[in-house]
mmCIF file with all atom_site columns, C-alpha atoms and ligand atoms in Angstrom:
data_model
loop_
_atom_site.group_PDB
_atom_site.id
_atom_site.type_symbol
_atom_site.label_atom_id
_atom_site.label_alt_id
_atom_site.label_comp_id
_atom_site.label_asym_id
_atom_site.label_entity_id
_atom_site.label_seq_id
_atom_site.pdbx_PDB_ins_code
_atom_site.Cartn_x
_atom_site.Cartn_y
_atom_site.Cartn_z
_atom_site.occupancy
_atom_site.B_iso_or_equiv
_atom_site.pdbx_formal_charge
_atom_site.auth_seq_id
_atom_site.auth_comp_id
_atom_site.auth_asym_id
_atom_site.auth_atom_id
_atom_site.pdbx_PDB_model_num
ATOM   1   C CA  . MET A 1 1   ? 0.112   -0.012  -0.116  1.00 0.00 ? 1   MET A CA  1
ATOM   2   C CA  . LYS A 1 2   ? 1.512   3.390   -1.079  1.00 0.00 ? 2   LYS A CA  1
ATOM   3   C CA  . ARG A 1 3   ? -0.310  5.103   1.637   1.00 0.00 ? 3   ARG A CA  1
ATOM   4   C CA  . THR A 1 4   ? -1.281  4.159   5.160   1.00 0.00 ? 4   THR A CA  1
ATOM   5   C CA  . LEU A 1 5   ? -5.152  3.494   5.725   1.00 0.00 ? 5   LEU A CA  1
ATOM   6   C CA  . GLU A 1 6   ? -5.594  6.783   7.491   1.00 0.00 ? 6   GLU A CA  1
ATOM   7   C CA  . GLU A 1 7   ? -4.093  8.666   4.746   1.00 0.00 ? 7   GLU A CA  1
ATOM   8   C CA  . HIS A 1 8   ? -6.277  7.108   2.140   1.00 0.00 ? 8   HIS A CA  1
ATOM   9   C CA  . ALA A 1 9   ? -9.364  7.552   4.498   1.00 0.00 ? 9   ALA A CA  1
ATOM   10  C CA  . ALA A 1 10  ? -8.367  11.334  4.725   1.00 0.00 ? 10  ALA A CA  1
ATOM   11  C CA  . ARG A 1 11  ? -8.052  11.513  1.020   1.00 0.00 ? 11  ARG A CA  1
ATOM   12  C CA  . PHE A 1 12  ? -11.569 10.198  0.464   1.00 0.00 ? 12  PHE A CA  1
ATOM   13  C CA  . ASP A 1 13  ? -12.911 12.270  3.358   1.00 0.00 ? 13  ASP A CA  1
ATOM   14  C CA  . ASP A 1 14  ? -11.810 15.432  1.355   1.00 0.00 ? 14  ASP A CA  1
ATOM   15  C CA  . VAL A 1 15  ? -13.345 14.413  -2.104  1.00 0.00 ? 15  VAL A CA  1
ATOM   16  C CA  . ALA A 1 16  ? -16.599 12.795  -0.855  1.00 0.00 ? 16  ALA A CA  1
ATOM   17  C CA  . GLY A 1 17  ? -18.754 15.721  -2.012  1.00 0.00 ? 17  GLY A CA  1
ATOM   18  C CA  . GLU A 1 18  ? -17.665 15.740  -5.383  1.00 0.00 ? 18  GLU A CA  1
ATOM   19  C CA  . TYR A 1 19  ? -16.932 12.139  -5.912  1.00 0.00 ? 19  TYR A CA  1
ATOM   20  C CA  . ASP A 1 20  ? -19.917 10.880  -7.696  1.00 0.00 ? 20  ASP A CA  1
ATOM   21  C CA  . ASP A 1 21  ? -19.560 13.661  -10.466 1.00 0.00 ? 21  ASP A CA  1
ATOM   22  C CA  . SER A 1 22  ? -15.817 13.142  -11.097 1.00 0.00 ? 22  SER A CA  1
ATOM   23  C CA  . GLN A 1 23  ? -16.468 9.551   -11.384 1.00 0.00 ? 23  GLN A CA  1
ATOM   24  C CA  . ASN A 1 24  ? -19.395 9.450   -13.525 1.00 0.00 ? 24  ASN A CA  1
ATOM   25  C CA  . ASP A 1 25  ? -17.409 11.377  -16.050 1.00 0.00 ? 25  ASP A CA  1
ATOM   26  C CA  . THR A 1 26  ? -15.511 8.212   -17.181 1.00 0.00 ? 26  THR A CA  1
ATOM   27  C CA  . GLY A 1 27  ? -17.209 5.702   -19.439 1.00 0.00 ? 27  GLY A CA  1
ATOM   28  C CA  . GLU A 1 28  ? -14.841 2.919   -18.044 1.00 0.00 ? 28  GLU A CA  1
ATOM   29  C CA  . TYR A 1 29  ? -16.114 3.676   -14.258 1.00 0.00 ? 29  TYR A CA  1
ATOM   30  C CA  . ARG A 1 30  ? -19.644 3.346   -15.500 1.00 0.00 ? 30  ARG A CA  1
ATOM   31  C CA  . ALA A 1 31  ? -19.144 0.103   -17.610 1.00 0.00 ? 31  ALA A CA  1
ATOM   32  C CA  . CYS A 1 32  ? -17.555 -1.315  -14.623 1.00 0.00 ? 32  CYS A CA  1
ATOM   33  C CA  . VAL A 1 33  ? -20.080 -0.401  -12.122 1.00 0.00 ? 33  VAL A CA  1
ATOM   34  C CA  . SER A 1 34  ? -22.794 -1.790  -14.717 1.00 0.00 ? 34  SER A CA  1
ATOM   35  C CA  . LEU A 1 35  ? -20.642 -5.007  -14.945 1.00 0.00 ? 35  LEU A CA  1
ATOM   36  C CA  . VAL A 1 36  ? -20.503 -5.543  -11.171 1.00 0.00 ? 36  VAL A CA  1
ATOM   37  C CA  . VAL A 1 37  ? -24.033 -5.066  -10.705 1.00 0.00 ? 37  VAL A CA  1
ATOM   38  C CA  . GLU A 1 38  ? -24.850 -7.382  -13.428 1.00 0.00 ? 38  GLU A CA  1
ATOM   39  C CA  . HIS A 1 39  ? -22.731 -10.220 -12.433 1.00 0.00 ? 39  HIS A CA  1
ATOM   40  C CA  . ALA A 1 40  ? -23.312 -9.800  -8.649  1.00 0.00 ? 40  ALA A CA  1
ATOM   41  C CA  . ASP A 1 41  ? -27.108 -10.791 -9.412  1.00 0.00 ? 41  ASP A CA  1
ATOM   42  C CA  . PRO A 1 42  ? -27.852 -11.589 -5.848  1.00 0.00 ? 42  PRO A CA  1
ATOM   43  C CA  . GLY A 1 43  ? -31.049 -13.456 -4.782  1.00 0.00 ? 43  GLY A CA  1
ATOM   44  C CA  . PRO A 1 44  ? -34.018 -11.527 -2.686  1.00 0.00 ? 44  PRO A CA  1
ATOM   45  C CA  . ASP A 1 45  ? -33.131 -13.686 0.509   1.00 0.00 ? 45  ASP A CA  1
ATOM   46  C CA  . GLU A 1 46  ? -29.281 -13.083 -0.015  1.00 0.00 ? 46  GLU A CA  1
ATOM   47  C CA  . THR A 1 47  ? -26.810 -10.718 1.802   1.00 0.00 ? 47  THR A CA  1
ATOM   48  C CA  . VAL A 1 48  ? -24.282 -8.682  -0.312  1.00 0.00 ? 48  VAL A CA  1
ATOM   49  C CA  . VAL A 1 49  ? -21.294 -7.220  1.242   1.00 0.00 ? 49  VAL A CA  1
ATOM   50  C CA  . ASP A 1 50  ? -19.860 -4.337  -0.916  1.00 0.00 ? 50  ASP A CA  1
ATOM   51  C CA  . LEU A 1 51  ? -15.867 -3.698  0.139   1.00 0.00 ? 51  LEU A CA  1
ATOM   52  C CA  . GLY A 1 52  ? -14.428 -0.062  -0.534  1.00 0.00 ? 52  GLY A CA  1
ATOM   53  C CA  . THR A 1 53  ? -18.263 0.940   -0.843  1.00 0.00 ? 53  THR A CA  1
ATOM   54  C CA  . GLY A 1 54  ? -17.592 4.499   -0.893  1.00 0.00 ? 54  GLY A CA  1
ATOM   55  C CA  . THR A 1 55  ? -20.538 6.717   -1.796  1.00 0.00 ? 55  THR A CA  1
ATOM   56  C CA  . GLY A 1 56  ? -22.525 3.204   -2.160  1.00 0.00 ? 56  GLY A CA  1
ATOM   57  C CA  . ALA A 1 57  ? -22.582 3.181   -5.993  1.00 0.00 ? 57  ALA A CA  1
ATOM   58  C CA  . ILE A 1 58  ? -22.618 -0.654  -6.128  1.00 0.00 ? 58  ILE A CA  1
ATOM   59  C CA  . ALA A 1 59  ? -24.519 -1.043  -2.765  1.00 0.00 ? 59  ALA A CA  1
ATOM   60  C CA  . LEU A 1 60  ? -27.327 1.305   -3.529  1.00 0.00 ? 60  LEU A CA  1
ATOM   61  C CA  . ALA A 1 61  ? -27.824 -0.399  -7.100  1.00 0.00 ? 61  ALA A CA  1
ATOM   62  C CA  . LEU A 1 62  ? -28.125 -3.816  -5.468  1.00 0.00 ? 62  LEU A CA  1
ATOM   63  C CA  . ALA A 1 63  ? -30.454 -2.837  -2.653  1.00 0.00 ? 63  ALA A CA  1
ATOM   64  C CA  . ASP A 1 64  ? -33.587 -3.652  -4.797  1.00 0.00 ? 64  ASP A CA  1
ATOM   65  C CA  . GLU A 1 65  ? -32.484 -7.294  -5.660  1.00 0.00 ? 65  GLU A CA  1
ATOM   66  C CA  . ALA A 1 66  ? -30.889 -8.351  -2.388  1.00 0.00 ? 66  ALA A CA  1
ATOM   67  C CA  . GLY A 1 67  ? -32.187 -9.148  0.864   1.00 0.00 ? 67  GLY A CA  1
ATOM   68  C CA  . GLU A 1 68  ? -29.820 -6.881  2.469   1.00 0.00 ? 68  GLU A CA  1
ATOM   69  C CA  . VAL A 1 69  ? -26.756 -4.983  1.576   1.00 0.00 ? 69  VAL A CA  1
ATOM   70  C CA  . VAL A 1 70  ? -23.925 -4.267  4.007   1.00 0.00 ? 70  VAL A CA  1
ATOM   71  C CA  . GLY A 1 71  ? -21.248 -1.493  2.690   1.00 0.00 ? 71  GLY A CA  1
ATOM   72  C CA  . ARG A 1 72  ? -17.877 -1.090  4.421   1.00 0.00 ? 72  ARG A CA  1
ATOM   73  C CA  . ASP A 1 73  ? -15.291 1.546   3.958   1.00 0.00 ? 73  ASP A CA  1
ATOM   74  C CA  . ILE A 1 74  ? -12.577 3.254   5.997   1.00 0.00 ? 74  ILE A CA  1
ATOM   75  C CA  . SER A 1 75  ? -13.975 6.769   5.033   1.00 0.00 ? 75  SER A CA  1
ATOM   76  C CA  . GLU A 1 76  ? -16.652 8.089   7.238   1.00 0.00 ? 76  GLU A CA  1
ATOM   77  C CA  . GLY A 1 77  ? -16.914 11.066  4.769   1.00 0.00 ? 77  GLY A CA  1
ATOM   78  C CA  . MET A 1 78  ? -17.759 8.813   1.808   1.00 0.00 ? 78  MET A CA  1
ATOM   79  C CA  . MET A 1 79  ? -20.283 6.606   3.790   1.00 0.00 ? 79  MET A CA  1
ATOM   80  C CA  . GLU A 1 80  ? -22.097 9.837   4.989   1.00 0.00 ? 80  GLU A CA  1
ATOM   81  C CA  . ARG A 1 81  ? -22.750 10.466  1.525   1.00 0.00 ? 81  ARG A CA  1
ATOM   82  C CA  . ALA A 1 82  ? -23.864 6.898   0.640   1.00 0.00 ? 82  ALA A CA  1
ATOM   83  C CA  . ARG A 1 83  ? -26.199 7.146   3.774   1.00 0.00 ? 83  ARG A CA  1
ATOM   84  C CA  . GLU A 1 84  ? -27.812 10.312  2.573   1.00 0.00 ? 84  GLU A CA  1
ATOM   85  C CA  . LYS A 1 85  ? -28.275 8.733   -0.944  1.00 0.00 ? 85  LYS A CA  1
ATOM   86  C CA  . ALA A 1 86  ? -29.920 5.814   0.731   1.00 0.00 ? 86  ALA A CA  1
ATOM   87  C CA  . ASP A 1 87  ? -32.309 8.015   2.717   1.00 0.00 ? 87  ASP A CA  1
ATOM   88  C CA  . SER A 1 88  ? -33.104 10.215  -0.493  1.00 0.00 ? 88  SER A CA  1
ATOM   89  C CA  . GLN A 1 89  ? -34.082 7.236   -2.374  1.00 0.00 ? 89  GLN A CA  1
ATOM   90  C CA  . GLY A 1 90  ? -36.251 5.634   0.528   1.00 0.00 ? 90  GLY A CA  1
ATOM   91  C CA  . ILE A 1 91  ? -33.546 2.380   0.426   1.00 0.00 ? 91  ILE A CA  1
ATOM   92  C CA  . ASP A 1 92  ? -33.926 0.736   3.951   1.00 0.00 ? 92  ASP A CA  1
ATOM   93  C CA  . ASN A 1 93  ? -32.125 -2.670  3.752   1.00 0.00 ? 93  ASN A CA  1
ATOM   94  C CA  . VAL A 1 94  ? -28.683 -1.067  3.351   1.00 0.00 ? 94  VAL A CA  1
ATOM   95  C CA  . ALA A 1 95  ? -26.314 -0.422  6.312   1.00 0.00 ? 95  ALA A CA  1
ATOM   96  C CA  . PHE A 1 96  ? -22.915 1.249   5.858   1.00 0.00 ? 96  PHE A CA  1
ATOM   97  C CA  . GLY A 1 97  ? -20.138 0.897   8.566   1.00 0.00 ? 97  GLY A CA  1
ATOM   98  C CA  . GLU A 1 98  ? -16.387 0.742   9.159   1.00 0.00 ? 98  GLU A CA  1
ATOM   99  C CA  . GLY A 1 99  ? -14.507 -2.224  7.664   1.00 0.00 ? 99  GLY A CA  1
ATOM   100 C CA  . ARG A 1 100 ? -11.295 -2.927  5.730   1.00 0.00 ? 100 ARG A CA  1
ATOM   101 C CA  . PHE A 1 101 ? -10.564 -5.353  3.081   1.00 0.00 ? 101 PHE A CA  1
ATOM   102 C CA  . ARG A 1 102 ? -8.388  -7.637  5.470   1.00 0.00 ? 102 ARG A CA  1
ATOM   103 C CA  . GLU A 1 103 ? -10.811 -6.998  8.378   1.00 0.00 ? 103 GLU A CA  1
ATOM   104 C CA  . PRO A 1 104 ? -14.452 -6.457  6.884   1.00 0.00 ? 104 PRO A CA  1
ATOM   105 C CA  . ASN A 1 105 ? -16.247 -6.363  10.368  1.00 0.00 ? 105 ASN A CA  1
ATOM   106 C CA  . VAL A 1 106 ? -18.783 -8.542  8.949   1.00 0.00 ? 106 VAL A CA  1
ATOM   107 C CA  . ASP A 1 107 ? -19.629 -12.258 9.876   1.00 0.00 ? 107 ASP A CA  1
ATOM   108 C CA  . SER A 1 108 ? -20.650 -13.682 6.571   1.00 0.00 ? 108 SER A CA  1
ATOM   109 C CA  . ALA A 1 109 ? -22.016 -13.030 2.931   1.00 0.00 ? 109 ALA A CA  1
ATOM   110 C CA  . ASP A 1 110 ? -23.546 -14.835 0.223   1.00 0.00 ? 110 ASP A CA  1
ATOM   111 C CA  . VAL A 1 111 ? -22.029 -12.468 -2.469  1.00 0.00 ? 111 VAL A CA  1
ATOM   112 C CA  . VAL A 1 112 ? -18.935 -10.016 -1.922  1.00 0.00 ? 112 VAL A CA  1
ATOM   113 C CA  . VAL A 1 113 ? -18.567 -7.024  -4.214  1.00 0.00 ? 113 VAL A CA  1
ATOM   114 C CA  . SER A 1 114 ? -15.928 -4.361  -4.635  1.00 0.00 ? 114 SER A CA  1
ATOM   115 C CA  . ASN A 1 115 ? -15.485 -1.735  -7.245  1.00 0.00 ? 115 ASN A CA  1
ATOM   116 C CA  . PHE A 1 116 ? -12.362 0.587   -7.783  1.00 0.00 ? 116 PHE A CA  1
ATOM   117 C CA  . ALA A 1 117 ? -11.132 0.033   -4.351  1.00 0.00 ? 117 ALA A CA  1
ATOM   118 C CA  . MET A 1 118 ? -8.683  -2.827  -3.882  1.00 0.00 ? 118 MET A CA  1
ATOM   119 C CA  . HIS A 1 119 ? -6.127  -1.421  -5.939  1.00 0.00 ? 119 HIS A CA  1
ATOM   120 C CA  . HIS A 1 120 ? -4.948  0.428   -3.044  1.00 0.00 ? 120 HIS A CA  1
ATOM   121 C CA  . LEU A 1 121 ? -3.758  -2.505  -1.494  1.00 0.00 ? 121 LEU A CA  1
ATOM   122 C CA  . GLY A 1 122 ? -0.209  -4.306  -2.475  1.00 0.00 ? 122 GLY A CA  1
ATOM   123 C CA  . ASP A 1 123 ? -0.171  -7.660  -4.187  1.00 0.00 ? 123 ASP A CA  1
ATOM   124 C CA  . GLU A 1 124 ? 0.313   -9.510  -0.747  1.00 0.00 ? 124 GLU A CA  1
ATOM   125 C CA  . GLU A 1 125 ? -2.133  -7.393  1.044   1.00 0.00 ? 125 GLU A CA  1
ATOM   126 C CA  . LYS A 1 126 ? -4.714  -8.415  -2.033  1.00 0.00 ? 126 LYS A CA  1
ATOM   127 C CA  . ARG A 1 127 ? -4.002  -12.001 -1.117  1.00 0.00 ? 127 ARG A CA  1
ATOM   128 C CA  . GLU A 1 128 ? -4.570  -11.495 2.503   1.00 0.00 ? 128 GLU A CA  1
ATOM   129 C CA  . ALA A 1 129 ? -7.870  -9.575  1.492   1.00 0.00 ? 129 ALA A CA  1
ATOM   130 C CA  . ILE A 1 130 ? -8.915  -12.332 -0.790  1.00 0.00 ? 130 ILE A CA  1
ATOM   131 C CA  . GLU A 1 131 ? -8.486  -14.848 1.987   1.00 0.00 ? 131 GLU A CA  1
ATOM   132 C CA  . ALA A 1 132 ? -10.384 -12.905 4.415   1.00 0.00 ? 132 ALA A CA  1
ATOM   133 C CA  . ILE A 1 133 ? -13.355 -12.557 1.667   1.00 0.00 ? 133 ILE A CA  1
ATOM   134 C CA  . ALA A 1 134 ? -13.243 -16.265 1.252   1.00 0.00 ? 134 ALA A CA  1
ATOM   135 C CA  . GLY A 1 135 ? -13.662 -16.467 5.126   1.00 0.00 ? 135 GLY A CA  1
ATOM   136 C CA  . LEU A 1 136 ? -17.183 -14.877 4.826   1.00 0.00 ? 136 LEU A CA  1
ATOM   137 C CA  . GLY A 1 137 ? -18.088 -17.957 2.853   1.00 0.00 ? 137 GLY A CA  1
ATOM   138 C CA  . PRO A 1 138 ? -19.632 -16.070 -0.330  1.00 0.00 ? 138 PRO A CA  1
ATOM   139 C CA  . ARG A 1 139 ? -20.698 -18.310 -3.148  1.00 0.00 ? 139 ARG A CA  1
ATOM   140 C CA  . LYS A 1 140 ? -19.461 -15.343 -5.353  1.00 0.00 ? 140 LYS A CA  1
ATOM   141 C CA  . PHE A 1 141 ? -16.999 -12.493 -5.320  1.00 0.00 ? 141 PHE A CA  1
ATOM   142 C CA  . VAL A 1 142 ? -17.282 -9.782  -8.015  1.00 0.00 ? 142 VAL A CA  1
ATOM   143 C CA  . LEU A 1 143 ? -14.229 -7.576  -8.228  1.00 0.00 ? 143 LEU A CA  1
ATOM   144 C CA  . GLY A 1 144 ? -14.165 -4.537  -10.491 1.00 0.00 ? 144 GLY A CA  1
ATOM   145 C CA  . ASP A 1 145 ? -11.003 -2.365  -10.319 1.00 0.00 ? 145 ASP A CA  1
ATOM   146 C CA  . VAL A 1 146 ? -8.066  -1.141  -12.041 1.00 0.00 ? 146 VAL A CA  1
ATOM   147 C CA  . MET A 1 147 ? -5.805  -3.934  -12.843 1.00 0.00 ? 147 MET A CA  1
ATOM   148 C CA  . PHE A 1 148 ? -3.263  -4.670  -15.442 1.00 0.00 ? 148 PHE A CA  1
ATOM   149 C CA  . PHE A 1 149 ? -4.385  -6.735  -18.687 1.00 0.00 ? 149 PHE A CA  1
ATOM   150 C CA  . GLY A 1 150 ? -1.037  -5.525  -20.222 1.00 0.00 ? 150 GLY A CA  1
ATOM   151 C CA  . GLU A 1 151 ? 2.141   -3.565  -19.328 1.00 0.00 ? 151 GLU A CA  1
ATOM   152 C CA  . PRO A 1 152 ? 1.438   -0.721  -16.321 1.00 0.00 ? 152 PRO A CA  1
ATOM   153 C CA  . ASP A 1 153 ? 1.080   2.674   -17.979 1.00 0.00 ? 153 ASP A CA  1
ATOM   154 C CA  . PRO A 1 154 ? 0.893   5.571   -15.799 1.00 0.00 ? 154 PRO A CA  1
ATOM   155 C CA  . ASP A 1 155 ? 0.407   7.888   -18.725 1.00 0.00 ? 155 ASP A CA  1
ATOM   156 C CA  . GLU A 1 156 ? -3.195  5.773   -19.277 1.00 0.00 ? 156 GLU A CA  1
ATOM   157 C CA  . PRO A 1 157 ? -5.873  6.914   -17.140 1.00 0.00 ? 157 PRO A CA  1
ATOM   158 C CA  . PHE A 1 158 ? -6.953  4.830   -13.804 1.00 0.00 ? 158 PHE A CA  1
ATOM   159 C CA  . TYR A 1 159 ? -3.434  4.542   -12.617 1.00 0.00 ? 159 TYR A CA  1
ATOM   160 C CA  . SER A 1 160 ? -1.578  6.896   -10.286 1.00 0.00 ? 160 SER A CA  1
ATOM   161 C CA  . PRO A 1 161 ? 1.639   5.246   -9.092  1.00 0.00 ? 161 PRO A CA  1
ATOM   162 C CA  . GLU A 1 162 ? 2.026   7.654   -6.246  1.00 0.00 ? 162 GLU A CA  1
ATOM   163 C CA  . VAL A 1 163 ? -1.484  6.232   -4.724  1.00 0.00 ? 163 VAL A CA  1
ATOM   164 C CA  . ASP A 1 164 ? -2.238  3.239   -6.672  1.00 0.00 ? 164 ASP A CA  1
ATOM   165 C CA  . ASP A 1 165 ? -0.991  -0.235  -6.478  1.00 0.00 ? 165 ASP A CA  1
ATOM   166 C CA  . PRO A 1 166 ? -2.994  -2.222  -9.180  1.00 0.00 ? 166 PRO A CA  1
ATOM   167 C CA  . SER A 1 167 ? -2.023  -6.104  -9.417  1.00 0.00 ? 167 SER A CA  1
ATOM   168 C CA  . THR A 1 168 ? -1.914  -7.789  -12.867 1.00 0.00 ? 168 THR A CA  1
ATOM   169 C CA  . VAL A 1 169 ? -4.778  -9.848  -13.824 1.00 0.00 ? 169 VAL A CA  1
ATOM   170 C CA  . GLY A 1 170 ? -2.693  -12.913 -13.374 1.00 0.00 ? 170 GLY A CA  1
ATOM   171 C CA  . HIS A 1 171 ? -1.861  -12.144 -9.874  1.00 0.00 ? 171 HIS A CA  1
ATOM   172 C CA  . LEU A 1 172 ? -5.504  -11.638 -8.982  1.00 0.00 ? 172 LEU A CA  1
ATOM   173 C CA  . ALA A 1 173 ? -6.512  -14.993 -10.716 1.00 0.00 ? 173 ALA A CA  1
ATOM   174 C CA  . ASP A 1 174 ? -3.864  -16.713 -8.624  1.00 0.00 ? 174 ASP A CA  1
ATOM   175 C CA  . ALA A 1 175 ? -4.877  -15.280 -5.520  1.00 0.00 ? 175 ALA A CA  1
ATOM   176 C CA  . LEU A 1 176 ? -8.563  -15.916 -6.035  1.00 0.00 ? 176 LEU A CA  1
ATOM   177 C CA  . THR A 1 177 ? -7.801  -19.724 -7.167  1.00 0.00 ? 177 THR A CA  1
ATOM   178 C CA  . ASP A 1 178 ? -5.524  -20.086 -4.152  1.00 0.00 ? 178 ASP A CA  1
ATOM   179 C CA  . ALA A 1 179 ? -8.166  -18.995 -1.944  1.00 0.00 ? 179 ALA A CA  1
ATOM   180 C CA  . GLY A 1 180 ? -10.603 -21.596 -3.342  1.00 0.00 ? 180 GLY A CA  1
ATOM   181 C CA  . PHE A 1 181 ? -12.670 -19.538 -5.990  1.00 0.00 ? 181 PHE A CA  1
ATOM   182 C CA  . ALA A 1 182 ? -12.944 -20.514 -9.676  1.00 0.00 ? 182 ALA A CA  1
ATOM   183 C CA  . LEU A 1 183 ? -12.676 -17.654 -12.218 1.00 0.00 ? 183 LEU A CA  1
ATOM   184 C CA  . THR A 1 184 ? -16.163 -17.907 -13.901 1.00 0.00 ? 184 THR A CA  1
ATOM   185 C CA  . ALA A 1 185 ? -15.616 -14.449 -16.076 1.00 0.00 ? 185 ALA A CA  1
ATOM   186 C CA  . VAL A 1 186 ? -12.978 -12.007 -16.909 1.00 0.00 ? 186 VAL A CA  1
ATOM   187 C CA  . GLU A 1 187 ? -14.164 -8.709  -18.477 1.00 0.00 ? 187 GLU A CA  1
ATOM   188 C CA  . ARG A 1 188 ? -11.656 -6.269  -19.980 1.00 0.00 ? 188 ARG A CA  1
ATOM   189 C CA  . VAL A 1 189 ? -13.171 -2.721  -20.046 1.00 0.00 ? 189 VAL A CA  1
ATOM   190 C CA  . HIS A 1 190 ? -9.900  -1.124  -20.866 1.00 0.00 ? 190 HIS A CA  1
ATOM   191 C CA  . ASP A 1 191 ? -6.212  -2.443  -20.668 1.00 0.00 ? 191 ASP A CA  1
ATOM   192 C CA  . GLN A 1 192 ? -5.929  -0.984  -17.043 1.00 0.00 ? 192 GLN A CA  1
ATOM   193 C CA  . VAL A 1 193 ? -9.520  -1.708  -15.783 1.00 0.00 ? 193 VAL A CA  1
ATOM   194 C CA  . GLY A 1 194 ? -11.613 -4.835  -15.514 1.00 0.00 ? 194 GLY A CA  1
ATOM   195 C CA  . VAL A 1 195 ? -14.107 -7.050  -13.747 1.00 0.00 ? 195 VAL A CA  1
ATOM   196 C CA  . LEU A 1 196 ? -13.333 -10.564 -12.522 1.00 0.00 ? 196 LEU A CA  1
ATOM   197 C CA  . VAL A 1 197 ? -15.966 -12.889 -11.068 1.00 0.00 ? 197 VAL A CA  1
ATOM   198 C CA  . ALA A 1 198 ? -14.924 -15.482 -8.871  1.00 0.00 ? 198 ALA A CA  1
ATOM   199 C CA  . GLU A 1 199 ? -17.361 -18.495 -7.678  1.00 0.00 ? 199 GLU A CA  1
ATOM   200 C CA  . ARG A 1 200 ? -17.071 -21.147 -5.461  1.00 0.00 ? 200 ARG A CA  1
ATOM   201 C CA  . GLY A 1 201 ? -18.770 -24.487 -6.097  1.00 0.00 ? 201 GLY A CA  1
ATOM   202 C CA  . ALA A 1 202 ? -18.864 -23.450 -9.833  1.00 0.00 ? 202 ALA A CA  1
ATOM   203 C CA  . SER A 1 203 ? -16.475 -26.525 -10.524 1.00 0.00 ? 203 SER A CA  1
ATOM   204 C CA  . GLY A 1 204 ? -16.566 -28.487 -7.433  1.00 0.00 ? 204 GLY A CA  1
ATOM   205 C CA  . ASN A 1 205 ? -13.755 -26.420 -5.706  1.00 0.00 ? 205 ASN A CA  1
ATOM   206 C CA  . GLU A 1 206 ? -15.543 -25.561 -2.291  1.00 0.00 ? 206 GLU A CA  1
HETATM 207 C C1  . SAM B 2 .   ? -12.447 5.072   -5.592  1.00 0.00 ? 301 SAM B C1  1
HETATM 208 S S1  . SAM B 2 .   ? -13.501 4.739   -4.413  1.00 0.00 ? 301 SAM B S1  1
HETATM 209 C C2  . SAM B 2 .   ? -14.470 3.575   -4.865  1.00 0.00 ? 301 SAM B C2  1
HETATM 210 C C3  . SAM B 2 .   ? -15.966 3.679   -4.338  1.00 0.00 ? 301 SAM B C3  1
HETATM 211 C C4  . SAM B 2 .   ? -17.093 2.658   -4.939  1.00 0.00 ? 301 SAM B C4  1
HETATM 212 N N1  . SAM B 2 .   ? -16.774 1.210   -4.615  1.00 0.00 ? 301 SAM B N1  1
HETATM 213 C C5  . SAM B 2 .   ? -17.324 3.215   -5.998  1.00 0.00 ? 301 SAM B C5  1
HETATM 214 O O1  . SAM B 2 .   ? -17.470 2.148   -6.794  1.00 0.00 ? 301 SAM B O1  1
HETATM 215 O O2  . SAM B 2 .   ? -17.662 4.120   -6.578  1.00 0.00 ? 301 SAM B O2  1
HETATM 216 C C6  . SAM B 2 .   ? -12.395 3.662   -3.273  1.00 0.00 ? 301 SAM B C6  1
HETATM 217 C C7  . SAM B 2 .   ? -13.008 3.570   -1.856  1.00 0.00 ? 301 SAM B C7  1
HETATM 218 O O3  . SAM B 2 .   ? -12.196 2.531   -1.221  1.00 0.00 ? 301 SAM B O3  1
HETATM 219 C C8  . SAM B 2 .   ? -11.892 2.879   -0.054  1.00 0.00 ? 301 SAM B C8  1
HETATM 220 N N2  . SAM B 2 .   ? -10.750 2.160   0.639   1.00 0.00 ? 301 SAM B N2  1
HETATM 221 C C9  . SAM B 2 .   ? -9.510  2.519   0.376   1.00 0.00 ? 301 SAM B C9  1
HETATM 222 N N3  . SAM B 2 .   ? -8.744  1.293   0.899   1.00 0.00 ? 301 SAM B N3  1
HETATM 223 C C10 . SAM B 2 .   ? -9.658  0.527   1.786   1.00 0.00 ? 301 SAM B C10 1
HETATM 224 C C11 . SAM B 2 .   ? -9.533  -0.437  2.443   1.00 0.00 ? 301 SAM B C11 1
HETATM 225 N N4  . SAM B 2 .   ? -8.117  -0.969  2.853   1.00 0.00 ? 301 SAM B N4  1
HETATM 226 N N5  . SAM B 2 .   ? -10.670 -1.152  3.230   1.00 0.00 ? 301 SAM B N5  1
HETATM 227 C C12 . SAM B 2 .   ? -11.947 -0.521  2.955   1.00 0.00 ? 301 SAM B C12 1
HETATM 228 N N6  . SAM B 2 .   ? -12.173 0.383   2.214   1.00 0.00 ? 301 SAM B N6  1
HETATM 229 C C13 . SAM B 2 .   ? -10.914 1.258   1.464   1.00 0.00 ? 301 SAM B C13 1
HETATM 230 C C14 . SAM B 2 .   ? -11.805 4.289   0.203   1.00 0.00 ? 301 SAM B C14 1
HETATM 231 O O4  . SAM B 2 .   ? -12.105 5.088   1.155   1.00 0.00 ? 301 SAM B O4  1
HETATM 232 C C15 . SAM B 2 .   ? -12.954 4.763   -0.838  1.00 0.00 ? 301 SAM B C15 1
HETATM 233 O O5  . SAM B 2 .   ? -14.100 4.953   -0.411  1.00 0.00 ? 301 SAM B O5  1
#
């Protein structure tokens, strides 16, 4: 991780008010949100956990389909905005609270999702996070994020080396399979952005 958790939290607290407008400007971000929501596809009795939920883009989009959605983040400012959005949209089956990738502060999940957040962790930290996610017992984990399909290129969008630490798709695939998931879909949105779908029980690997 290129910054401490506290530094990342403070950075996102500072931009929480403008975050939605700035992100929605990029087609790749919107594509990633759509793909994560589409692949998550929770059932009406299922609990979804959204890690690095931010202002709740994914959590709120899944609330209608899921039984319950739990959003976790380290930035109180981002989650305050998410709570305001839930209130204004009349959504009452979503709860936001403090939690980290490696300590999600939840007991279990049917589906885990994460969008544009895990790239703040280094390679080994992502492995630990994926193990923690597997420990929640989900049938599916959908990860949308900055990830390298080719060579890292800081001149391309989405990757700022001073704050970001994206992994290669190969590293993420290895960490997911080592944690007992089978990779069932890989969506390349951009050479530095993608969505991975990892499932358990899909090919007998539980
Ligand atoms: C770019 S925002 C993405 C928010 C949201 N998922 C979306 O798609 O719009 C990244 C979020 O990840 C959170 N974050 C960064 N590191 C984290 C960690 N270790 N555990 C939990 N959340 C983290 C930040 O606070 C921030 O809200």
